[in-house]
PDB file of C-alpha atoms in Angstrom:
ATOM      1  CA  MET A   1      71.940 136.977 133.091  1.00 58.00           C
ATOM      2  CA  GLN A   2      70.584 135.881 136.450  1.00 61.00           C
ATOM      3  CA  GLU A   3      72.306 132.836 137.915  1.00 69.00           C
ATOM      4  CA  VAL A   4      70.743 130.156 140.081  1.00 81.00           C
ATOM      5  CA  ASP A   5      72.521 128.487 142.966  1.00 88.00           C
ATOM      6  CA  THR A   6      73.702 124.898 142.805  1.00 90.00           C
ATOM      7  CA  LYS A   7      71.430 123.861 145.685  1.00 92.00           C
ATOM      8  CA  ARG A   8      68.432 124.800 143.564  1.00 93.00           C
ATOM      9  CA  LEU A   9      69.877 122.930 140.572  1.00 95.00           C
ATOM     10  CA  PHE A  10      70.319 119.769 142.631  1.00 94.00           C
ATOM     11  CA  GLU A  11      66.677 120.076 143.700  1.00 95.00           C
ATOM     12  CA  LEU A  12      65.514 120.519 140.096  1.00 95.00           C
ATOM     13  CA  SER A  13      67.551 117.518 138.965  1.00 96.00           C
ATOM     14  CA  ASN A  14      66.180 115.342 141.770  1.00 96.00           C
ATOM     15  CA  ASN A  15      62.608 116.487 141.109  1.00 96.00           C
ATOM     16  CA  MET A  16      62.949 115.610 137.435  1.00 96.00           C
ATOM     17  CA  ALA A  17      64.377 112.185 138.326  1.00 97.00           C
ATOM     18  CA  ASN A  18      61.311 111.504 140.470  1.00 96.00           C
ATOM     19  CA  PHE A  19      59.001 112.814 137.748  1.00 95.00           C
ATOM     20  CA  ILE A  20      60.275 110.746 134.828  1.00 96.00           C
ATOM     21  CA  VAL A  21      59.886 107.453 136.715  1.00 95.00           C
ATOM     22  CA  LYS A  22      56.203 108.205 137.271  1.00 94.00           C
ATOM     23  CA  SER A  23      55.328 109.165 133.702  1.00 94.00           C
ATOM     24  CA  PRO A  24      55.881 107.036 130.558  1.00 95.00           C
ATOM     25  CA  GLU A  25      55.808 110.167 128.373  1.00 94.00           C
ATOM     26  CA  ALA A  26      58.398 111.911 130.554  1.00 95.00           C
ATOM     27  CA  LEU A  27      60.632 108.825 130.558  1.00 96.00           C
ATOM     28  CA  SER A  28      60.395 108.703 126.749  1.00 96.00           C
ATOM     29  CA  ARG A  29      61.472 112.347 126.570  1.00 95.00           C
ATOM     30  CA  TYR A  30      64.369 111.672 128.940  1.00 97.00           C
ATOM     31  CA  LEU A  31      65.642 108.821 126.737  1.00 97.00           C
ATOM     32  CA  ILE A  32      65.490 111.158 123.710  1.00 96.00           C
ATOM     33  CA  THR A  33      67.427 113.743 125.732  1.00 96.00           C
ATOM     34  CA  ALA A  34      69.995 111.090 126.651  1.00 97.00           C
ATOM     35  CA  ALA A  35      70.488 110.238 122.971  1.00 96.00           C
ATOM     36  CA  ASN A  36      70.809 113.879 121.914  1.00 94.00           C
ATOM     37  CA  CYS A  37      72.906 115.043 124.891  1.00 95.00           C
ATOM     38  CA  ARG A  38      75.275 112.130 125.331  1.00 94.00           C
ATOM     39  CA  HIS A  39      78.209 114.229 126.585  1.00 93.00           C
ATOM     40  CA  TYR A  40      76.344 115.415 129.667  1.00 96.00           C
ATOM     41  CA  THR A  41      75.939 113.593 132.971  1.00 96.00           C
ATOM     42  CA  VAL A  42      72.589 112.095 133.949  1.00 97.00           C
ATOM     43  CA  SER A  43      72.033 114.964 136.408  1.00 96.00           C
ATOM     44  CA  ASN A  44      72.681 117.543 133.709  1.00 97.00           C
ATOM     45  CA  GLN A  45      70.519 115.689 131.181  1.00 98.00           C
ATOM     46  CA  LEU A  46      67.693 115.907 133.712  1.00 98.00           C
ATOM     47  CA  LEU A  47      68.373 119.631 134.137  1.00 97.00           C
ATOM     48  CA  ILE A  48      68.372 120.122 130.364  1.00 97.00           C
ATOM     49  CA  LEU A  49      65.003 118.362 130.092  1.00 97.00           C
ATOM     50  CA  SER A  50      63.671 120.441 132.992  1.00 95.00           C
ATOM     51  CA  GLY A  51      64.950 123.603 131.309  1.00 94.00           C
ATOM     52  CA  MET A  52      63.289 122.686 128.006  1.00 93.00           C
ATOM     53  CA  ASN A  53      60.028 122.132 129.871  1.00 91.00           C
ATOM     54  CA  SER A  54      60.191 125.648 131.319  1.00 89.00           C
ATOM     55  CA  ILE A  55      61.054 127.135 127.909  1.00 87.00           C
ATOM     56  CA  ALA A  56      58.710 125.225 125.614  1.00 79.00           C
ATOM     57  CA  GLY A  57      56.506 123.139 127.871  1.00 76.00           C
ATOM     58  CA  ASN A  58      56.560 119.428 127.080  1.00 74.00           C
ATOM     59  CA  LYS A  59      56.189 120.054 123.352  1.00 75.00           C
ATOM     60  CA  SER A  60      59.868 120.159 122.426  1.00 85.00           C
ATOM     61  CA  ASN A  61      62.813 117.871 123.124  1.00 90.00           C
ATOM     62  CA  PRO A  62      66.424 119.024 123.448  1.00 92.00           C
ATOM     63  CA  THR A  63      68.472 118.644 120.280  1.00 90.00           C
ATOM     64  CA  LEU A  64      71.974 120.135 120.406  1.00 92.00           C
ATOM     65  CA  VAL A  65      72.815 121.885 123.679  1.00 95.00           C
ATOM     66  CA  LEU A  66      75.962 124.022 123.981  1.00 95.00           C
ATOM     67  CA  THR A  67      77.295 127.047 125.823  1.00 95.00           C
ATOM     68  CA  GLU A  68      76.971 130.434 124.131  1.00 96.00           C
ATOM     69  CA  GLU A  69      80.744 130.481 123.609  1.00 96.00           C
ATOM     70  CA  ALA A  70      80.612 127.127 121.837  1.00 94.00           C
ATOM     71  CA  TRP A  71      77.768 128.280 119.576  1.00 94.00           C
ATOM     72  CA  ILE A  72      79.768 131.377 118.603  1.00 94.00           C
ATOM     73  CA  GLN A  73      82.709 129.162 117.638  1.00 93.00           C
ATOM     74  CA  TYR A  74      80.375 127.494 115.128  1.00 90.00           C
ATOM     75  CA  GLY A  75      79.345 130.901 113.795  1.00 92.00           C
ATOM     76  CA  ILE A  76      75.917 130.656 115.411  1.00 93.00           C
ATOM     77  CA  ASN A  77      74.388 133.263 117.719  1.00 95.00           C
ATOM     78  CA  VAL A  78      72.065 132.707 120.656  1.00 96.00           C
ATOM     79  CA  LEU A  79      68.821 134.592 120.034  1.00 96.00           C
ATOM     80  CA  PRO A  80      68.372 137.831 122.007  1.00 95.00           C
ATOM     81  CA  GLY A  81      66.410 137.260 125.190  1.00 93.00           C
ATOM     82  CA  ALA A  82      66.841 133.468 125.074  1.00 95.00           C
ATOM     83  CA  LYS A  83      66.280 131.945 128.493  1.00 94.00           C
ATOM     84  CA  PRO A  84      69.318 129.889 129.565  1.00 95.00           C
ATOM     85  CA  ILE A  85      69.153 126.274 130.619  1.00 96.00           C
ATOM     86  CA  TRP A  86      71.223 125.908 133.761  1.00 96.00           C
ATOM     87  CA  ILE A  87      73.439 122.890 134.334  1.00 96.00           C
ATOM     88  CA  MET A  88      76.211 122.160 136.853  1.00 95.00           C
ATOM     89  CA  GLU A  89      79.903 121.726 136.246  1.00 92.00           C
ATOM     90  CA  TYR A  90      82.894 121.297 138.507  1.00 88.00           C
ATOM     91  CA  ALA A  91      84.413 124.493 139.808  1.00 86.00           C
ATOM     92  CA  PRO A  92      87.964 125.169 138.533  1.00 86.00           C
ATOM     93  CA  ASN A  93      90.551 122.964 140.251  1.00 82.00           C
ATOM     94  CA  SER A  94      87.898 121.152 142.269  1.00 76.00           C
ATOM     95  CA  LYS A  95      86.269 117.739 142.135  1.00 76.00           C
ATOM     96  CA  TYR A  96      83.817 118.497 144.912  1.00 80.00           C
ATOM     97  CA  GLU A  97      82.398 121.972 144.284  1.00 88.00           C
ATOM     98  CA  TYR A  98      79.972 122.821 141.502  1.00 89.00           C
ATOM     99  CA  ILE A  99      79.136 126.053 139.738  1.00 92.00           C
ATOM    100  CA  PRO A 100      76.086 126.860 137.570  1.00 94.00           C
ATOM    101  CA  ARG A 101      76.670 126.983 133.816  1.00 94.00           C
ATOM    102  CA  PRO A 102      74.208 128.404 131.237  1.00 96.00           C
ATOM    103  CA  VAL A 103      73.664 126.433 128.024  1.00 97.00           C
ATOM    104  CA  PHE A 104      71.277 126.859 125.104  1.00 97.00           C
ATOM    105  CA  ASP A 105      69.426 124.459 122.858  1.00 96.00           C
ATOM    106  CA  LEU A 106      69.732 124.758 119.074  1.00 94.00           C
ATOM    107  CA  SER A 107      66.115 125.978 118.983  1.00 93.00           C
ATOM    108  CA  GLN A 108      67.252 129.067 120.931  1.00 95.00           C
ATOM    109  CA  THR A 109      69.834 130.054 118.317  1.00 95.00           C
ATOM    110  CA  SER A 110      69.980 131.459 114.802  1.00 93.00           C
ATOM    111  CA  GLY A 111      71.459 128.226 113.499  1.00 88.00           C
ATOM    112  CA  SER A 112      70.160 125.081 111.886  1.00 83.00           C
ATOM    113  CA  TYR A 113      71.538 121.576 112.022  1.00 78.00           C
ATOM    114  CA  GLN A 114      71.079 118.567 109.817  1.00 78.00           C
ATOM    115  CA  LYS A 115      71.907 115.330 111.585  1.00 78.00           C
ATOM    116  CA  PRO A 116      74.195 113.022 109.620  1.00 82.00           C
ATOM    117  CA  VAL A 117      72.351 110.474 107.539  1.00 86.00           C
ATOM    118  CA  TYR A 118      73.777 107.025 108.167  1.00 91.00           C
ATOM    119  CA  GLU A 119      73.565 104.261 105.591  1.00 93.00           C
ATOM    120  CA  ILE A 120      71.785 101.458 107.420  1.00 95.00           C
ATOM    121  CA  GLY A 121      73.725  98.634 105.790  1.00 93.00           C
ATOM    122  CA  SER A 122      77.004 100.224 106.845  1.00 94.00           C
ATOM    123  CA  LEU A 123      75.646 100.768 110.369  1.00 95.00           C
ATOM    124  CA  CYS A 124      74.685  97.099 110.693  1.00 93.00           C
ATOM    125  CA  GLU A 125      78.137  96.081 109.479  1.00 93.00           C
ATOM    126  CA  LYS A 126      79.792  98.287 112.090  1.00 94.00           C
ATOM    127  CA  MET A 127      77.392  97.060 114.737  1.00 92.00           C
ATOM    128  CA  TYR A 128      78.648  93.570 114.021  1.00 90.00           C
ATOM    129  CA  MET A 129      82.291  94.731 114.001  1.00 92.00           C
ATOM    130  CA  ILE A 130      82.197  96.203 117.534  1.00 91.00           C
ATOM    131  CA  LYS A 131      80.847  92.957 118.994  1.00 83.00           C
ATOM    132  CA  PRO A 132      81.684  92.839 122.706  1.00 86.00           C
ATOM    133  CA  CYS A 133      80.735  89.169 122.679  1.00 88.00           C
ATOM    134  CA  LYS A 134      80.384  86.434 120.060  1.00 89.00           C
ATOM    135  CA  VAL A 135      77.788  86.850 117.347  1.00 90.00           C
ATOM    136  CA  GLU A 136      76.682  83.802 115.380  1.00 88.00           C
ATOM    137  CA  PHE A 137      74.214  83.469 112.521  1.00 85.00           C
ATOM    138  CA  ASN A 138      72.027  80.457 113.225  1.00 81.00           C
ATOM    139  CA  ASP A 139      68.620  79.643 111.740  1.00 81.00           C
ATOM    140  CA  GLU A 140      67.966  76.978 114.374  1.00 78.00           C
ATOM    141  CA  LEU A 141      67.459  79.108 117.472  1.00 69.00           C
ATOM    142  CA  ARG A 142      66.051  77.284 120.441  1.00 68.00           C
ATOM    143  CA  VAL A 143      63.585  80.089 121.262  1.00 71.00           C
ATOM    144  CA  PRO A 144      60.568  79.864 118.905  1.00 71.00           C
ATOM    145  CA  GLY A 145      59.674  83.036 117.047  1.00 73.00           C
ATOM    146  CA  THR A 146      62.887  84.796 118.053  1.00 81.00           C
ATOM    147  CA  LYS A 147      65.126  86.284 115.408  1.00 85.00           C
ATOM    148  CA  CYS A 148      67.910  87.510 117.688  1.00 88.00           C
ATOM    149  CA  TYR A 149      68.745  86.066 121.087  1.00 86.00           C
ATOM    150  CA  TYR A 150      71.487  86.446 123.692  1.00 89.00           C
ATOM    151  CA  ARG A 151      72.511  83.120 125.246  1.00 85.00           C
ATOM    152  CA  SER A 152      74.000  84.080 128.583  1.00 81.00           C
ATOM    153  CA  GLY A 153      75.509  80.676 129.304  1.00 80.00           C
ATOM    154  CA  GLU A 154      77.653  80.885 126.190  1.00 83.00           C
ATOM    155  CA  GLU A 155      78.025  84.703 126.112  1.00 85.00           C
ATOM    156  CA  CYS A 156      76.878  84.591 122.506  1.00 89.00           C
ATOM    157  CA  ILE A 157      74.275  86.441 120.447  1.00 90.00           C
ATOM    158  CA  GLN A 158      72.593  84.238 117.877  1.00 88.00           C
ATOM    159  CA  VAL A 159      70.979  85.858 114.856  1.00 89.00           C
ATOM    160  CA  ARG A 160      68.445  84.169 112.598  1.00 86.00           C
ATOM    161  CA  SER A 161      68.008  85.239 108.971  1.00 84.00           C
ATOM    162  CA  GLY A 162      64.706  86.689 107.798  1.00 82.00           C
ATOM    163  CA  PHE A 163      64.697  90.216 109.152  1.00 89.00           C
ATOM    164  CA  LYS A 164      62.285  92.310 107.103  1.00 90.00           C
ATOM    165  CA  THR A 165      64.520  95.393 107.224  1.00 94.00           C
ATOM    166  CA  MET A 166      68.095  96.283 108.130  1.00 94.00           C
ATOM    167  CA  GLU A 167      66.646  98.741 110.643  1.00 95.00           C
ATOM    168  CA  GLU A 168      65.000  95.843 112.451  1.00 94.00           C
ATOM    169  CA  LEU A 169      68.317  93.972 112.523  1.00 94.00           C
ATOM    170  CA  PHE A 170      70.152  97.004 113.919  1.00 95.00           C
ATOM    171  CA  CYS A 171      67.591  97.528 116.698  1.00 95.00           C
ATOM    172  CA  ASN A 172      67.680  93.847 117.645  1.00 93.00           C
ATOM    173  CA  LEU A 173      71.485  93.765 117.779  1.00 94.00           C
ATOM    174  CA  SER A 174      71.472  96.947 119.916  1.00 95.00           C
ATOM    175  CA  THR A 175      69.106  95.335 122.397  1.00 94.00           C
ATOM    176  CA  GLU A 176      70.934  91.998 122.538  1.00 93.00           C
ATOM    177  CA  TYR A 177      74.311  93.686 123.035  1.00 94.00           C
ATOM    178  CA  ALA A 178      72.719  95.492 125.972  1.00 94.00           C
ATOM    179  CA  HIS A 179      71.463  92.126 127.295  1.00 92.00           C
ATOM    180  CA  TYR A 180      75.059  90.928 127.294  1.00 92.00           C
ATOM    181  CA  PHE A 181      76.219  93.920 129.357  1.00 92.00           C
ATOM    182  CA  PHE A 182      73.379  93.654 131.862  1.00 91.00           C
ATOM    183  CA  HIS A 183      73.625  89.876 132.284  1.00 87.00           C
ATOM    184  CA  LYS A 184      77.346  90.244 132.922  1.00 82.00           C
ATOM    185  CA  GLU A 185      76.833  93.069 135.414  1.00 79.00           C
ATOM    186  CA  THR A 186      74.054  91.205 137.234  1.00 73.00           C
ATOM    187  CA  ASN A 187      76.213  88.106 137.577  1.00 64.00           C
ATOM    188  CA  ASN A 188      79.144  90.171 138.843  1.00 61.00           C
ATOM    189  CA  LYS A 189      76.974  91.956 141.414  1.00 61.00           C
ATOM    190  CA  TYR A 190      74.692  89.190 142.623  1.00 57.00           C
ATOM    191  CA  GLY A 191      76.170  85.944 141.331  1.00 55.00           C
ATOM    192  CA  LYS A 192      72.770  84.694 140.227  1.00 62.00           C
ATOM    193  CA  ASN A 193      70.289  85.110 137.407  1.00 63.00           C
ATOM    194  CA  THR A 194      66.816  85.178 138.959  1.00 69.00           C
ATOM    195  CA  ALA A 195      63.518  85.736 137.152  1.00 68.00           C
ATOM    196  CA  TYR A 196      63.372  89.263 138.601  1.00 72.00           C
ATOM    197  CA  ASN A 197      66.884  90.062 137.387  1.00 79.00           C
ATOM    198  CA  ARG A 198      66.011  88.762 133.921  1.00 78.00           C
ATOM    199  CA  ALA A 199      62.947  91.028 133.835  1.00 81.00           C
ATOM    200  CA  VAL A 200      65.047  94.030 134.900  1.00 85.00           C
ATOM    201  CA  ASN A 201      67.698  93.191 132.327  1.00 89.00           C
ATOM    202  CA  LYS A 202      65.070  93.020 129.585  1.00 90.00           C
ATOM    203  CA  SER A 203      63.620  96.430 130.500  1.00 92.00           C
ATOM    204  CA  GLN A 204      67.080  97.981 130.660  1.00 94.00           C
ATOM    205  CA  ALA A 205      68.167  96.416 127.375  1.00 94.00           C
ATOM    206  CA  ASP A 206      65.038  97.619 125.585  1.00 94.00           C
ATOM    207  CA  MET A 207      65.716 101.224 126.629  1.00 96.00           C
ATOM    208  CA  THR A 208      69.420 100.991 125.827  1.00 96.00           C
ATOM    209  CA  GLY A 209      68.634  99.675 122.362  1.00 96.00           C
ATOM    210  CA  MET A 210      66.178 102.527 121.759  1.00 96.00           C
ATOM    211  CA  ILE A 211      68.722 105.186 122.749  1.00 97.00           C
ATOM    212  CA  ASN A 212      71.363 103.754 120.419  1.00 96.00           C
ATOM    213  CA  ALA A 213      68.931 103.409 117.516  1.00 96.00           C
ATOM    214  CA  LEU A 214      67.636 106.944 118.033  1.00 95.00           C
ATOM    215  CA  TYR A 215      71.139 108.421 118.093  1.00 95.00           C
ATOM    216  CA  PHE A 216      71.941 106.970 114.671  1.00 95.00           C
ATOM    217  CA  GLY A 217      68.546 107.912 113.225  1.00 94.00           C
ATOM    218  CA  VAL A 218      67.461 104.286 112.811  1.00 96.00           C
ATOM    219  CA  ILE A 219      64.295 105.175 114.713  1.00 95.00           C
ATOM    220  CA  LYS A 220      62.806 108.669 114.846  1.00 91.00           C
ATOM    221  CA  ASN A 221      61.138 108.629 118.231  1.00 90.00           C
ATOM    222  CA  ILE A 222      60.738 106.689 121.459  1.00 90.00           C
ATOM    223  CA  ASP A 223      57.373 105.811 122.939  1.00 87.00           C
ATOM    224  CA  ILE A 224      57.446 104.163 126.366  1.00 92.00           C
ATOM    225  CA  LYS A 225      54.056 102.671 127.177  1.00 92.00           C
ATOM    226  CA  GLU A 226      54.757 101.835 130.806  1.00 94.00           C
ATOM    227  CA  VAL A 227      57.518 102.760 133.234  1.00 95.00           C
ATOM    228  CA  PRO A 228      59.360  99.552 134.218  1.00 94.00           C
ATOM    229  CA  GLU A 229      58.977  98.474 137.822  1.00 92.00           C
ATOM    230  CA  PHE A 230      62.694  98.686 138.564  1.00 91.00           C
ATOM    231  CA  LEU A 231      62.391 102.467 137.989  1.00 94.00           C
ATOM    232  CA  SER A 232      58.821 103.214 139.070  1.00 91.00           C
ATOM    233  CA  SER A 233      59.202 101.449 142.424  1.00 90.00           C
ATOM    234  CA  ASN A 234      62.226 103.552 143.370  1.00 83.00           C
ATOM    235  CA  ASN A 235      61.822 106.824 145.280  1.00 83.00           C
ATOM    236  CA  ASN A 236      65.505 107.465 145.920  1.00 92.00           C
ATOM    237  CA  CYS A 237      66.889 110.097 143.507  1.00 94.00           C
ATOM    238  CA  SER A 238      70.443 108.808 143.698  1.00 94.00           C
ATOM    239  CA  LYS A 239      69.319 105.252 142.952  1.00 94.00           C
ATOM    240  CA  ILE A 240      67.185 106.430 140.033  1.00 96.00           C
ATOM    241  CA  LYS A 241      70.142 108.309 138.533  1.00 96.00           C
ATOM    242  CA  GLU A 242      72.379 105.296 139.090  1.00 95.00           C
ATOM    243  CA  LYS A 243      69.925 103.068 137.210  1.00 94.00           C
ATOM    244  CA  LEU A 244      69.616 105.605 134.383  1.00 96.00           C
ATOM    245  CA  ASN A 245      73.395 105.703 134.141  1.00 95.00           C
ATOM    246  CA  ASP A 246      73.434 101.891 133.913  1.00 94.00           C
ATOM    247  CA  ILE A 247      71.099 102.132 130.914  1.00 95.00           C
ATOM    248  CA  LEU A 248      73.298 104.723 129.218  1.00 96.00           C
ATOM    249  CA  LYS A 249      76.679 102.991 129.562  1.00 95.00           C
ATOM    250  CA  PRO A 250      76.086 100.229 126.973  1.00 95.00           C
ATOM    251  CA  ALA A 251      74.352 102.695 124.624  1.00 96.00           C
ATOM    252  CA  TYR A 252      77.294 105.089 124.754  1.00 96.00           C
ATOM    253  CA  TYR A 253      79.716 102.178 124.315  1.00 95.00           C
ATOM    254  CA  MET A 254      77.972 101.306 121.053  1.00 96.00           C
ATOM    255  CA  MET A 255      77.766 104.943 119.918  1.00 96.00           C
ATOM    256  CA  ASP A 256      81.432 105.655 120.644  1.00 95.00           C
ATOM    257  CA  ASN A 257      82.741 102.556 118.913  1.00 95.00           C
ATOM    258  CA  ILE A 258      80.530 102.877 115.838  1.00 95.00           C
ATOM    259  CA  ASP A 259      81.463 106.563 115.524  1.00 94.00           C
ATOM    260  CA  LYS A 260      85.157 105.646 115.722  1.00 93.00           C
ATOM    261  CA  LEU A 261      84.739 103.110 112.913  1.00 93.00           C
ATOM    262  CA  ILE A 262      82.932 105.703 110.799  1.00 91.00           C
ATOM    263  CA  VAL A 263      85.714 108.238 111.364  1.00 88.00           C
ATOM    264  CA  LYS A 264      88.373 105.681 110.368  1.00 88.00           C
ATOM    265  CA  GLU A 265      86.426 104.694 107.275  1.00 86.00           C
ATOM    266  CA  ASN A 266      86.011 108.301 106.167  1.00 81.00           C
ATOM    267  CA  GLN A 267      89.677 109.010 106.817  1.00 78.00           C
ATOM    268  CA  ARG A 268      90.631 106.074 104.598  1.00 76.00           C
ATOM    269  CA  MET A 269      88.348 107.436 101.889  1.00 68.00           C
ATOM    270  CA  GLY A 270      89.774 110.929 102.283  1.00 63.00           C
ATOM    271  CA  ALA A 271      86.449 112.351 103.445  1.00 49.00           C
ATOM    272  CA  GLY A 272      85.994 114.850 106.233  1.00 45.00           C
ATOM    273  CA  TYR A 273      83.766 113.930 109.130  1.00 38.00           C
ATOM    274  CA  ALA A 274      82.212 116.115 111.750  1.00 39.00           C
ATOM    275  CA  ARG A 275      79.439 115.489 114.196  1.00 35.00           C
TER     276      ARG A 275
END
């Protein structure tokens, strides 16, 4: 298996960062990758997406991505001749040096995988249970036509009744939780809440909510119509990755805490749980 050097991998990661902020379709595919590959860094998620592009064009998104050794532990074999996707990991006993590491998508193996099917009512209940800020049910929201709204001054999410589906409620709560995180971060960084910051927060929260909903199967796909200005106007790879990481942090907070509640619930019921 031919290795690539880390310098080339850094270039590929940076090139992909620049590419996804110029293309709505590419950004959509990155957000899907982020939902499916949550245990990888932003740089490695970009490398995984780049690797999938070279393997299957832009027709296929990454699903489960593991090393060959990890696949074998699950009793699954990598297909003969499968082209590796190269990522970077820290060299042994080092926090500064990287080494290339080959990984393979599920589509490159002999295995199959059925994502867990989550009961939407239970998901909404757990979404409410992890609340990082107050959540109130109030049918007299001040914002006309809004069913779910984060009030930054009170650090409170207000929810109106009348959602058509539980899926709609889950997606709205995901987005408003993200609003809470981004409002708090903006105030900590800049000490003010300008119109521009509110627009950035909204774009970030929308993407965060999509990633969380996709991970739990509440939505099946992501379709970005336009790359938000806070990403498209940036030509610095490090800044782009930093902003992508900002989007992921609240999504992964929600995923981790909901998963923990599901594990505890299944343990109480005597059921096994694996993801």
